[in-house]
Coordinates of C-alpha atoms and ligand atoms in Angstrom, one line a residue:
Chain J
M1 CA 130.6 71.3 126.3
S2 CA 133.7 70.1 124.7
E3 CA 132.6 68.9 121.3
T4 CA 133.3 70.7 118.1
P5 CA 133.5 74.5 118.2
I6 CA 130.5 76.4 116.7
I7 CA 132.8 78.7 114.9
S8 CA 136.3 77.7 113.7
F9 CA 138.8 79.8 111.6
N10 CA 141.7 77.7 110.3
T11 CA 144.6 79.7 108.9
V12 CA 142.3 82.2 107.3
N13 CA 143.8 84.9 105.0
K14 CA 142.1 87.7 103.3
W15 CA 143.2 90.6 101.0
Y16 CA 141.6 93.8 99.8
G17 CA 143.4 94.1 96.5
D18 CA 147.0 93.9 97.6
F19 CA 146.2 94.8 101.2
H20 CA 146.6 91.8 103.5
V21 CA 143.8 92.5 105.9
L22 CA 143.5 89.1 107.8
R23 CA 146.7 87.1 108.4
N24 CA 146.7 83.5 109.4
I25 CA 143.7 83.8 111.7
D26 CA 143.1 80.7 113.8
L27 CA 140.2 80.9 116.2
Q28 CA 137.8 78.4 117.8
V29 CA 134.7 79.5 119.5
K30 CA 132.7 77.1 121.6
K31 CA 128.9 77.2 121.9
G32 CA 127.8 79.7 124.4
E33 CA 131.1 81.5 124.6
R34 CA 131.3 85.3 124.8
I35 CA 134.3 86.8 123.0
V36 CA 135.3 90.4 123.0
I37 CA 137.5 91.6 120.1
C38 CA 139.5 94.7 120.5
G39 CA 142.4 96.4 118.8
P40 CA 143.3 99.7 117.1
S41 CA 141.3 101.1 114.2
G42 CA 142.0 99.4 110.9
S43 CA 143.3 96.2 112.6
G44 CA 140.7 94.0 110.9
K45 CA 138.2 93.4 113.7
S46 CA 135.1 94.2 111.5
T47 CA 136.5 92.2 108.7
L48 CA 137.0 89.2 110.9
I49 CA 133.5 89.1 112.2
R50 CA 131.9 90.0 108.9
C51 CA 133.6 86.8 107.5
I52 CA 131.4 84.8 109.9
N53 CA 128.2 85.6 108.1
R54 CA 129.9 86.1 104.8
L55 CA 129.4 89.8 104.4
E56 CA 133.1 89.4 103.4
E57 CA 134.7 86.5 101.6
H58 CA 138.0 85.1 102.7
Q59 CA 140.5 83.8 100.1
Q60 CA 142.5 81.3 102.0
G61 CA 141.9 78.8 104.8
T62 CA 138.6 77.5 106.0
I63 CA 135.8 79.0 108.1
I64 CA 133.3 76.5 109.6
V65 CA 130.2 77.8 111.3
D66 CA 127.9 75.3 112.9
D67 CA 129.3 72.5 110.8
I68 CA 128.8 74.4 107.6
E69 CA 131.9 75.4 105.7
L70 CA 131.6 78.9 104.2
T71 CA 132.1 78.6 100.4
D72 CA 130.5 80.3 97.4
D73 CA 127.6 77.9 97.7
V74 CA 124.5 80.1 97.9
K75 CA 122.6 77.5 99.9
N76 CA 125.3 77.5 102.6
I77 CA 125.4 81.2 102.8
D78 CA 121.6 81.4 103.2
S79 CA 121.6 78.8 106.0
I80 CA 124.6 80.5 107.8
R81 CA 122.7 83.8 107.8
L82 CA 119.8 82.1 109.5
E83 CA 122.2 81.0 112.3
V84 CA 124.1 84.2 112.7
G85 CA 122.7 87.6 113.7
M86 CA 124.6 90.8 113.3
V87 CA 124.2 94.3 114.8
F88 CA 126.0 97.3 113.3
Q89 CA 127.5 100.5 114.6
S90 CA 125.1 102.5 112.5
F91 CA 121.9 100.6 113.4
N92 CA 120.9 100.1 109.8
L93 CA 117.2 99.9 110.6
F94 CA 114.9 100.1 107.5
P95 CA 113.7 103.7 107.6
H96 CA 110.6 103.2 105.4
M97 CA 109.1 100.6 107.8
T98 CA 107.8 100.9 111.3
V99 CA 109.7 99.3 114.2
L100 CA 107.3 96.4 114.1
E101 CA 107.7 95.9 110.4
N102 CA 111.4 96.0 110.7
L103 CA 111.1 93.0 113.0
I104 CA 108.6 91.1 111.0
I105 CA 110.1 91.4 107.5
G106 CA 112.9 88.9 108.0
Q107 CA 110.8 86.3 109.8
H108 CA 108.1 86.6 107.2
L109 CA 110.4 86.5 104.1
V110 CA 113.2 84.2 105.3
R111 CA 111.7 82.1 108.0
R112 CA 108.3 82.1 106.2
L113 CA 106.4 82.7 109.3
P114 CA 102.8 83.9 108.9
K115 CA 102.6 87.7 109.6
R116 CA 100.6 87.2 112.7
D117 CA 103.0 84.8 114.3
A118 CA 105.9 87.0 113.3
E119 CA 104.2 89.9 115.0
E120 CA 103.9 87.9 118.2
V121 CA 107.6 87.0 118.2
A122 CA 108.4 90.6 117.4
M123 CA 106.5 91.9 120.3
T124 CA 108.1 89.5 122.8
Y125 CA 111.5 90.7 121.7
L126 CA 110.5 94.3 121.7
E127 CA 109.4 93.8 125.3
R128 CA 112.7 92.2 126.1
V129 CA 114.6 95.2 124.9
K130 CA 112.1 97.3 126.7
I131 CA 110.8 99.2 123.7
A132 CA 107.4 97.6 123.0
D133 CA 105.6 101.0 123.4
Q134 CA 107.5 102.3 120.3
A135 CA 106.4 99.5 118.0
I136 CA 104.4 101.6 115.5
K137 CA 106.9 104.4 115.3
Y138 CA 109.4 104.8 112.4
P139 CA 113.1 104.4 113.2
G140 CA 113.7 108.1 112.5
Q141 CA 111.4 109.0 115.5
L142 CA 113.6 107.1 118.0
S143 CA 116.7 108.0 119.8
G144 CA 120.0 106.3 118.9
G145 CA 119.9 104.0 121.9
Q146 CA 116.3 103.0 121.1
Q147 CA 117.2 102.3 117.5
Q148 CA 120.1 100.1 118.5
R149 CA 117.9 98.1 120.8
V150 CA 115.4 97.7 118.0
A151 CA 118.3 96.5 115.8
I152 CA 119.2 93.9 118.4
A153 CA 115.6 92.8 118.7
R154 CA 115.5 92.5 114.9
S155 CA 118.4 90.1 114.9
L156 CA 117.1 88.1 117.8
C157 CA 113.7 87.6 116.1
M158 CA 115.5 85.4 113.5
K159 CA 116.4 83.0 116.4
P160 CA 120.1 83.0 115.7
K161 CA 122.6 80.7 117.4
I162 CA 125.4 83.3 117.2
M163 CA 125.3 87.1 117.6
L164 CA 127.9 89.4 116.2
F165 CA 128.2 93.0 117.5
D166 CA 130.3 95.5 115.6
E167 CA 131.0 98.5 117.9
V168 CA 127.3 98.8 118.5
T169 CA 127.7 101.6 121.1
S170 CA 130.3 103.8 119.5
A171 CA 127.8 105.9 117.6
L172 CA 125.7 106.5 120.7
D173 CA 125.7 109.5 123.1
P174 CA 127.2 108.4 126.4
E175 CA 123.9 108.4 128.3
M176 CA 122.5 105.8 125.9
V177 CA 125.4 103.4 126.0
K178 CA 124.3 101.7 129.1
E179 CA 120.8 100.9 127.9
V180 CA 122.3 99.0 125.0
L181 CA 125.0 97.3 127.0
D182 CA 122.3 96.1 129.5
V183 CA 120.5 94.3 126.8
M184 CA 123.7 92.6 125.7
V185 CA 124.5 91.6 129.2
D186 CA 121.1 90.0 129.5
L187 CA 121.6 88.2 126.3
A188 CA 125.0 86.9 127.5
Q189 CA 123.4 85.6 130.7
E190 CA 121.0 83.5 128.6
G191 CA 123.9 81.7 127.0
M192 CA 124.0 83.2 123.6
T193 CA 127.2 82.7 121.7
M194 CA 128.5 86.2 121.2
L195 CA 131.4 87.9 119.3
V196 CA 131.6 91.5 120.3
V197 CA 133.9 94.1 118.8
T198 CA 134.0 96.8 121.5
H199 CA 136.3 99.0 123.6
E200 CA 133.9 99.0 126.5
M201 CA 136.2 97.4 129.1
G202 CA 133.6 97.2 131.8
F203 CA 131.4 95.2 129.5
A204 CA 134.4 92.9 128.6
R205 CA 135.2 92.3 132.2
T206 CA 131.6 91.4 133.2
V207 CA 130.6 89.4 130.3
A208 CA 133.5 88.0 128.2
D209 CA 135.0 84.6 128.6
R210 CA 137.9 85.6 126.4
V211 CA 139.4 88.8 125.0
I212 CA 141.0 88.8 121.6
F213 CA 143.4 91.5 120.7
M214 CA 144.1 92.2 117.0
D215 CA 146.6 94.4 115.3
E216 CA 147.5 94.6 111.6
G217 CA 145.2 91.8 110.7
Q218 CA 146.5 89.3 113.2
I219 CA 145.4 87.9 116.5
I220 CA 148.2 89.2 118.8
E221 CA 146.9 88.2 122.2
E222 CA 144.2 86.1 123.6
N223 CA 143.3 85.9 127.3
T224 CA 140.7 86.2 130.0
P225 CA 139.5 89.8 130.3
D226 CA 141.1 90.4 133.7
A227 CA 144.4 89.0 132.7
F228 CA 144.4 90.8 129.4
F229 CA 143.5 94.2 130.8
D230 CA 145.6 94.0 133.9
N231 CA 148.7 92.3 132.5
P232 CA 148.9 92.5 128.7
T233 CA 151.9 90.6 127.5
S234 CA 152.6 92.2 124.1
E235 CA 153.9 95.7 123.8
R236 CA 151.2 96.6 121.2
A237 CA 148.5 95.5 123.7
Q238 CA 150.1 97.5 126.4
N239 CA 150.1 100.6 124.3
F240 CA 146.5 100.0 123.2
I241 CA 145.2 99.5 126.7
G242 CA 147.1 102.6 127.8
Q243 CA 145.3 104.7 125.1
V244 CA 141.9 103.3 125.7
L245 CA 142.2 103.8 129.5
H246 CA 143.5 107.3 128.8
H247 CA 140.3 108.1 126.9
L248 CA 137.9 106.8 129.5
Chain T
M1 CA 135.3 132.8 141.3
D2 CA 132.0 133.2 143.1
P3 CA 129.3 130.7 142.1
V4 CA 126.8 132.4 139.8
N5 CA 123.2 131.5 140.4
R6 CA 121.1 132.2 137.4
I7 CA 117.4 132.6 137.4
F8 CA 115.5 129.7 135.7
H9 CA 113.6 131.2 132.8
E10 CA 110.0 130.0 132.3
E11 CA 109.0 129.1 128.8
Q12 CA 107.6 132.1 126.9
P13 CA 105.5 132.4 123.7
P14 CA 107.4 133.7 120.6
P15 CA 106.9 137.4 119.9
V16 CA 103.9 138.2 117.8
R17 CA 104.8 138.7 114.2
T18 CA 103.7 142.1 112.8
T19 CA 102.4 140.9 109.5
G20 CA 99.5 142.6 107.9
L21 CA 99.7 144.0 104.4
L22 CA 100.8 147.4 105.5
A23 CA 103.6 146.3 107.7
W24 CA 104.7 143.7 105.1
S25 CA 104.9 146.2 102.2
K26 CA 106.6 148.8 104.4
E27 CA 109.3 146.3 105.2
N28 CA 109.7 144.7 101.8
L29 CA 108.7 147.3 99.3
F30 CA 109.2 150.8 100.6
S31 CA 112.1 150.5 103.0
S32 CA 114.3 153.0 101.1
W33 CA 114.0 155.5 98.2
F34 CA 115.7 153.1 95.9
N35 CA 113.2 150.4 96.8
I36 CA 110.3 152.8 96.4
V37 CA 111.3 153.6 92.8
I38 CA 111.9 149.9 92.0
S39 CA 108.5 149.0 93.5
I40 CA 106.6 151.6 91.6
L41 CA 108.3 150.6 88.4
L42 CA 107.4 147.0 89.0
F43 CA 103.8 147.8 89.8
W44 CA 103.5 149.8 86.7
I45 CA 104.9 146.9 84.6
I46 CA 102.6 144.4 86.2
Y47 CA 99.7 146.7 85.8
Q48 CA 100.4 147.1 82.1
F49 CA 100.8 143.4 81.6
V50 CA 97.6 142.5 83.4
A51 CA 95.7 145.2 81.6
F52 CA 96.9 143.9 78.3
V53 CA 96.1 140.3 79.1
L54 CA 92.6 141.3 80.3
S55 CA 91.8 143.4 77.3
W56 CA 93.4 141.1 74.7
G57 CA 92.4 137.8 76.2
L58 CA 89.0 138.6 77.6
I59 CA 87.4 142.0 76.9
N60 CA 88.3 142.3 73.2
A61 CA 88.4 138.6 72.5
V62 CA 86.1 137.0 70.0
W63 CA 84.7 133.8 71.4
F64 CA 82.6 132.3 68.7
G65 CA 82.7 132.1 64.9
E66 CA 83.3 129.6 62.1
T67 CA 86.0 131.3 60.0
A68 CA 88.7 133.9 60.1
Q69 CA 86.1 136.5 59.2
A70 CA 84.9 136.4 62.8
C71 CA 88.1 137.9 64.0
P72 CA 89.0 140.9 61.9
D73 CA 90.3 143.0 64.9
S74 CA 93.8 142.3 66.1
S75 CA 93.2 144.1 69.5
G76 CA 91.7 140.9 70.9
A77 CA 92.3 137.2 70.9
C78 CA 90.5 134.9 68.4
W79 CA 89.2 132.2 70.7
A80 CA 86.7 131.4 68.0
F81 CA 89.4 129.4 66.3
I82 CA 89.6 127.2 69.4
T83 CA 85.9 126.9 70.2
S84 CA 85.0 126.0 66.6
R85 CA 87.7 123.4 66.3
W86 CA 88.1 122.0 69.8
R87 CA 86.8 118.6 69.0
L88 CA 89.6 118.2 66.4
F89 CA 92.2 119.4 68.9
V90 CA 91.0 117.0 71.7
Y91 CA 90.0 113.9 69.7
G92 CA 92.1 114.1 66.5
L93 CA 90.5 112.1 63.7
Y94 CA 89.0 109.6 66.1
P95 CA 85.5 108.6 64.7
N96 CA 82.9 111.0 66.0
D97 CA 80.5 108.4 67.1
L98 CA 83.2 106.7 69.2
Y99 CA 84.2 109.8 71.2
W100 CA 82.9 108.1 74.3
R101 CA 85.7 105.6 74.2
V102 CA 88.2 108.4 74.4
N103 CA 86.2 110.0 77.1
V104 CA 86.3 106.8 79.2
V105 CA 90.1 106.8 78.8
Y106 CA 90.3 110.5 79.8
V107 CA 88.3 109.8 82.9
L108 CA 90.5 106.8 83.8
A109 CA 93.5 109.0 83.3
A110 CA 92.0 111.5 85.8
I111 CA 91.4 108.7 88.3
T112 CA 94.9 107.4 87.9
I113 CA 96.3 110.8 88.5
A114 CA 94.1 111.2 91.5
S115 CA 95.3 107.9 92.9
F116 CA 98.8 109.3 92.9
V117 CA 97.8 112.7 94.4
W118 CA 95.7 111.5 97.4
S119 CA 96.6 108.7 99.7
F120 CA 94.3 106.0 100.9
G121 CA 96.0 104.8 104.1
K122 CA 97.4 101.3 104.1
S123 CA 96.1 100.3 100.6
T124 CA 97.7 103.4 98.9
M125 CA 100.5 101.4 97.4
R126 CA 98.3 98.7 96.2
I127 CA 95.8 101.1 94.6
R128 CA 98.6 103.0 92.8
M129 CA 100.2 99.9 91.5
T130 CA 96.9 98.7 90.2
M131 CA 96.3 101.9 88.4
F132 CA 99.8 102.1 87.1
I133 CA 99.5 98.7 85.5
G134 CA 95.8 98.7 84.8
F135 CA 95.6 102.1 83.1
P136 CA 97.8 101.5 80.1
I137 CA 96.0 98.2 79.5
A138 CA 92.5 99.8 79.8
A139 CA 93.6 102.7 77.6
Y140 CA 94.8 100.2 74.9
I141 CA 91.5 98.3 75.1
F142 CA 89.3 101.3 74.7
L143 CA 91.4 103.4 72.3
I144 CA 92.4 100.8 69.9
G145 CA 90.1 97.9 70.6
G146 CA 89.6 95.2 68.0
F147 CA 88.0 92.7 70.4
W148 CA 85.1 92.3 72.8
G149 CA 82.8 94.1 70.3
L150 CA 85.0 97.2 70.3
K151 CA 85.6 98.2 66.8
Y152 CA 89.3 98.4 65.8
I153 CA 90.5 101.9 65.5
T154 CA 93.9 102.4 63.9
P155 CA 96.2 104.6 66.0
E156 CA 96.8 106.6 62.8
N157 CA 93.5 108.2 63.6
F158 CA 94.9 109.5 66.9
G159 CA 95.7 113.2 66.8
G160 CA 95.6 116.4 68.8
L161 CA 95.7 116.1 72.6
L162 CA 94.8 112.4 72.3
L163 CA 98.0 111.7 70.4
T164 CA 100.1 114.0 72.6
L165 CA 98.8 112.2 75.7
T166 CA 99.1 108.7 74.3
I167 CA 102.7 109.3 73.3
A168 CA 103.5 110.9 76.6
T169 CA 101.8 108.1 78.5
S170 CA 103.5 105.3 76.6
G171 CA 106.8 107.2 77.1
I172 CA 106.2 107.5 80.8
F173 CA 104.5 104.2 81.6
G174 CA 106.9 102.3 79.3
S175 CA 110.1 103.9 80.4
I176 CA 109.6 103.5 84.2
P177 CA 109.6 99.7 84.3
L178 CA 112.1 99.4 81.5
G179 CA 114.3 102.0 83.2
L180 CA 114.1 100.0 86.5
I181 CA 115.2 96.8 84.7
L182 CA 118.0 98.6 83.0
M183 CA 119.2 100.1 86.2
L184 CA 119.2 96.7 88.0
G185 CA 121.1 95.3 85.0
R186 CA 123.6 98.1 85.0
T187 CA 124.3 97.8 88.8
S188 CA 124.3 94.0 88.7
D189 CA 127.4 92.1 89.8
L190 CA 127.2 90.1 86.7
K191 CA 129.6 91.8 84.3
I192 CA 127.9 90.8 81.1
Y193 CA 124.5 92.2 82.1
S194 CA 126.1 95.3 83.4
K195 CA 128.0 95.9 80.2
V196 CA 125.0 95.2 77.9
C197 CA 122.8 97.6 79.9
T198 CA 125.4 100.3 80.1
V199 CA 125.9 100.2 76.3
F200 CA 122.1 100.3 75.8
I201 CA 121.7 103.2 78.2
E202 CA 124.6 105.2 76.7
F203 CA 123.4 104.5 73.2
W204 CA 120.0 106.0 73.8
R205 CA 121.3 108.9 75.7
G206 CA 123.8 109.7 73.1
V207 CA 121.7 109.7 70.0
P208 CA 119.5 112.8 69.3
H209 CA 115.9 112.0 69.8
I210 CA 114.8 113.3 66.5
V211 CA 117.1 110.8 64.8
V212 CA 115.6 108.0 66.9
I213 CA 112.1 109.0 65.9
V214 CA 113.0 109.2 62.3
M215 CA 114.7 105.8 62.4
F216 CA 111.7 104.2 64.1
V217 CA 108.9 105.9 62.2
A218 CA 110.4 106.2 58.7
L219 CA 113.2 103.7 58.5
L220 CA 112.1 100.8 60.7
P221 CA 110.9 98.6 57.8
L222 CA 114.4 98.9 56.2
F223 CA 116.1 97.5 59.3
V224 CA 113.7 95.1 60.9
P225 CA 112.0 92.5 58.7
G226 CA 108.2 92.9 59.1
G227 CA 108.8 96.3 60.7
G228 CA 106.4 97.8 58.2
K229 CA 103.6 95.9 59.7
V230 CA 103.9 97.8 63.0
D231 CA 101.6 100.8 63.0
I232 CA 103.4 104.0 62.4
V233 CA 102.1 105.6 65.6
V234 CA 102.9 102.5 67.7
R235 CA 106.5 102.9 66.4
A236 CA 106.5 106.3 67.9
F237 CA 105.2 104.9 71.2
I238 CA 108.1 102.4 71.2
A239 CA 110.7 105.0 70.4
F240 CA 109.6 107.2 73.2
A241 CA 109.6 104.3 75.7
A242 CA 113.0 103.2 74.5
F243 CA 115.0 106.3 74.7
N244 CA 113.3 107.6 77.8
S245 CA 114.0 104.3 79.6
A246 CA 117.7 105.2 79.4
Y247 CA 117.0 108.5 81.3
M248 CA 114.8 106.7 83.8
A249 CA 117.5 104.1 84.4
E250 CA 119.9 106.9 85.3
V251 CA 117.2 108.6 87.5
F252 CA 116.8 105.3 89.4
R253 CA 120.5 104.7 89.6
G254 CA 120.8 108.1 91.3
G255 CA 118.2 107.0 93.8
L256 CA 120.0 103.7 94.4
Q257 CA 123.2 105.4 95.1
S258 CA 121.6 107.5 97.8
I259 CA 120.9 104.3 99.8
P260 CA 123.6 103.7 102.5
K261 CA 125.6 100.6 102.3
G262 CA 124.3 99.6 105.7
Q263 CA 120.9 98.9 104.3
F264 CA 122.3 96.3 102.0
E265 CA 124.4 94.7 104.8
A266 CA 121.5 94.6 107.3
S267 CA 119.3 93.0 104.6
R268 CA 121.8 90.4 103.9
A269 CA 122.6 89.8 107.5
I270 CA 119.0 88.9 108.2
G271 CA 119.2 86.5 105.3
L272 CA 117.2 88.2 102.6
S273 CA 118.0 87.0 99.1
Y274 CA 119.1 89.5 96.5
W275 CA 115.6 89.9 95.0
K276 CA 113.8 90.2 98.3
M277 CA 116.4 92.7 99.5
M278 CA 115.9 94.8 96.3
G279 CA 112.1 94.4 96.3
Y280 CA 111.3 95.1 99.9
I281 CA 114.2 97.2 101.3
I282 CA 116.3 98.9 98.6
L283 CA 114.0 99.7 95.7
P284 CA 111.2 101.2 97.8
Q285 CA 113.7 103.6 99.3
A286 CA 115.5 104.2 96.0
I287 CA 112.4 104.8 94.0
R288 CA 111.1 107.2 96.6
N289 CA 114.4 109.1 96.5
S290 CA 114.2 109.3 92.7
I291 CA 110.7 110.8 92.6
P292 CA 111.7 114.4 92.1
A293 CA 114.1 113.6 89.3
L294 CA 111.5 111.2 87.9
V295 CA 108.8 113.8 87.7
N296 CA 111.3 116.1 86.0
T297 CA 111.9 113.5 83.4
C298 CA 108.2 113.1 82.9
I299 CA 107.9 116.8 82.3
S300 CA 110.5 116.7 79.6
I301 CA 108.9 113.6 78.1
F302 CA 105.6 115.5 77.9
K303 CA 107.1 118.5 76.3
E304 CA 109.2 116.5 73.9
T305 CA 106.2 114.7 72.4
T306 CA 106.1 117.7 70.1
I307 CA 109.0 116.4 68.1
V308 CA 106.7 113.9 66.4
L309 CA 105.6 117.0 64.4
L310 CA 108.8 116.5 62.4
V311 CA 107.8 113.1 61.1
G312 CA 104.4 114.5 60.1
F313 CA 102.3 113.5 63.0
S314 CA 99.5 115.8 64.1
D315 CA 99.9 116.0 67.8
F316 CA 98.2 118.7 69.8
L317 CA 100.6 121.4 68.6
G318 CA 100.6 119.9 65.1
I319 CA 96.9 119.9 64.7
I320 CA 96.6 123.5 65.8
H321 CA 99.3 124.4 63.3
L322 CA 97.5 122.5 60.5
S323 CA 94.2 124.1 61.4
L324 CA 95.7 127.5 61.1
E325 CA 96.7 126.7 57.5
T326 CA 93.2 125.7 56.4
P327 CA 91.5 128.2 54.1
D328 CA 88.8 128.8 56.7
W329 CA 91.3 130.2 59.2
L330 CA 93.8 131.9 57.0
G331 CA 93.8 135.5 58.2
P332 CA 95.5 138.1 60.3
P333 CA 98.4 136.9 62.4
H334 CA 96.6 137.4 65.7
I335 CA 94.6 134.3 64.9
S336 CA 97.7 132.1 64.9
T337 CA 99.0 133.9 68.0
S338 CA 95.8 132.9 69.7
G339 CA 96.2 129.3 68.6
Y340 CA 99.7 129.1 69.9
V341 CA 98.9 130.9 73.2
F342 CA 96.2 128.3 73.7
A343 CA 98.6 125.5 73.0
A344 CA 101.2 127.0 75.4
M345 CA 98.5 127.3 78.1
I346 CA 97.5 123.6 77.8
Y347 CA 101.1 122.4 77.8
F348 CA 101.7 124.6 80.8
V349 CA 98.8 123.2 82.7
F350 CA 100.1 119.7 82.4
T351 CA 103.8 120.4 83.1
F352 CA 103.0 122.9 85.9
G353 CA 100.7 120.2 87.5
M354 CA 103.6 117.7 87.4
S355 CA 106.1 120.1 88.9
K356 CA 103.7 121.1 91.7
Y357 CA 103.3 117.4 92.4
S358 CA 107.0 116.9 92.6
K359 CA 107.4 119.8 94.9
R360 CA 104.8 118.3 97.2
L361 CA 106.6 115.0 97.3
E362 CA 109.9 116.7 98.0
N363 CA 108.4 118.6 100.9
R364 CA 106.8 115.4 102.2
S365 CA 110.1 113.4 102.1
N366 CA 111.8 116.3 103.9
V367 CA 109.3 116.0 106.7
D368 CA 109.9 112.2 106.9
N369 CA 113.6 112.7 107.4
Ligands
ATP401 N1 136.0 97.2 101.1 C1 137.3 97.5 101.5 N2 138.2 97.7 100.5 C2 139.5 98.0 100.8 N3 140.0 98.2 102.0 C3 139.1 97.9 103.0 C4 137.8 97.6 102.8 N4 137.2 97.5 104.0 C5 138.1 97.7 104.9 N5 139.3 98.0 104.4 C6 140.6 98.2 105.1 O1 140.9 97.1 105.8 C7 141.4 97.4 107.1 C8 140.6 96.8 108.2 O2 139.3 97.2 108.2 P1 138.3 96.9 109.4 O3 137.1 97.6 109.1 O4 138.2 95.4 109.5 O5 139.1 97.5 110.6 P2 138.5 97.6 112.1 O6 139.5 96.9 113.0 O7 137.1 97.2 112.2 O8 138.7 99.2 112.3 P3 137.7 100.2 113.1 O9 138.0 100.1 114.5 O10 138.1 101.5 112.5 O11 136.3 99.8 112.7 C9 141.3 98.9 107.1 O12 142.7 99.4 106.9 C10 140.4 99.4 106.0 O13 140.9 100.6 105.5
MG402 MG1 135.3 98.2 112.4

């Protein structure tokens, strides 16, 4: 698989007001690649991946996702969001709907699947994240780990080609982190293209093809996980890894 | 340090609460000399009040009679004033032989209220929406008519409770959808919509309501060509819907602001368009969060209907006031006291009902979270 990358950032710049949050980002992601993004707080990791499904707009450079250039064109945005799934730190399940309804709504309204078919798809994914028995509960009745697995299933139901994960385990109690990471490892083994913002080094080492280290809105270092964690070249990365290791 | 082995405690039932009237009053009313004095004083006041209400309102009250002569004695209420005139109070000047049309609307109103009080499982929302949209239409057809063999009745014949309720209903049922639209406009990304809606909202919130009513009812023909053709009562309906929509918009905006940013992001991330996101994800939650404030606004709308008195309408309060001035009922002041006490009781029944309803919804959403 050498052809065109499924995601490509070409000298992308973005500002919040005067604040230069993304600086000259160049990044190519191949189909099926698993990329872990790490870096200190405020370094622009979330902003970077949120540009991929246009939850944020960039101001300079080009971003091309699955051969579609991200512009203000509403049609493009809609089709990109069909290709790209995203899971958030704070789950963001819809609290007024049951788990099953959370999974059906997008398929029904966006993919225009009849409700019954959507329900079937939903149940297969709930089984995959091992939570089918909670289908008729409301999100508020589930533990954090369960909610996050539902959130992953909700994204997968839309049959995306790319999955974005933004610190999906950082709001979880330690004993629930593993159940969520397990689901993500499974997904990686099936060949999903994944961009994962995380500080879980174990996950990065098992799953990632590449680790990208960001600081102050720039990509400072890019390497295989083992090389990156064992022999970081830049001083910033060394400090960062020192701190993360210290915390674990 | 030696290891400490603790005994594992089995689960135990909570201690039995010593309630019972005696224990309760001992704890709450008679725990000290000071409390005993306060309690006795309080009991005495309550006793005096209840005794007065019973003797004035029930025992010494006069229940029937056609004129003020029936109630010469000021030691009891003059309910005769109410019982001899109740048709006027309830139906206003609506033609006698067509009272059934008003009754149909009253029954429909009761059904609409019931549909919001009880739930009906999965179809609850659908039933409530149907009633919310259907009721005003049905009320219009029956009360005003003019087609399908229903004789046209000009709203100028409305009066009494009928007028109070129709003004309140058009205020409530009109301002909720209008308020939603205004709120969506105000929070829209499109600057022009947002500006226009903000100006509209601030205008209605800033002008005293009595001025609005006078402008609509008395001065409309001067401002709007053809405004004189709109029925004077209908103008009051419109005025009430208009300025209350501004309050409703702010109520809904409060509800919208309580929705976390993540709900919008998750909706957009799964590809929902703006309208689908609003319709299926954001508004259902925002409206639900607005309900306590919304019911509060409904209560003030209901009480505020009385300002139409000032432009000469005979709403429920107005018609009682007018009846007290008729020669038949000119008499000692306890007659008018009875009339106003009755009015207060009726207004209270409605507003208390609404506030109970809002309390219930609040409790329920607490449980949900
Ligand atoms: N909407 C916004 N307006 C202004 N500044 C913003 C906005 N969103 C983020 N920022 C700023 O941009 C910078 C990068 O934010 P971003 O969320 O991408 O960082 P991050 O690397 O994901 O950090 P964290 O690890 O804390 O999540 C931060 O300094 C943040 O304060
Ligand atoms: Mg972040």
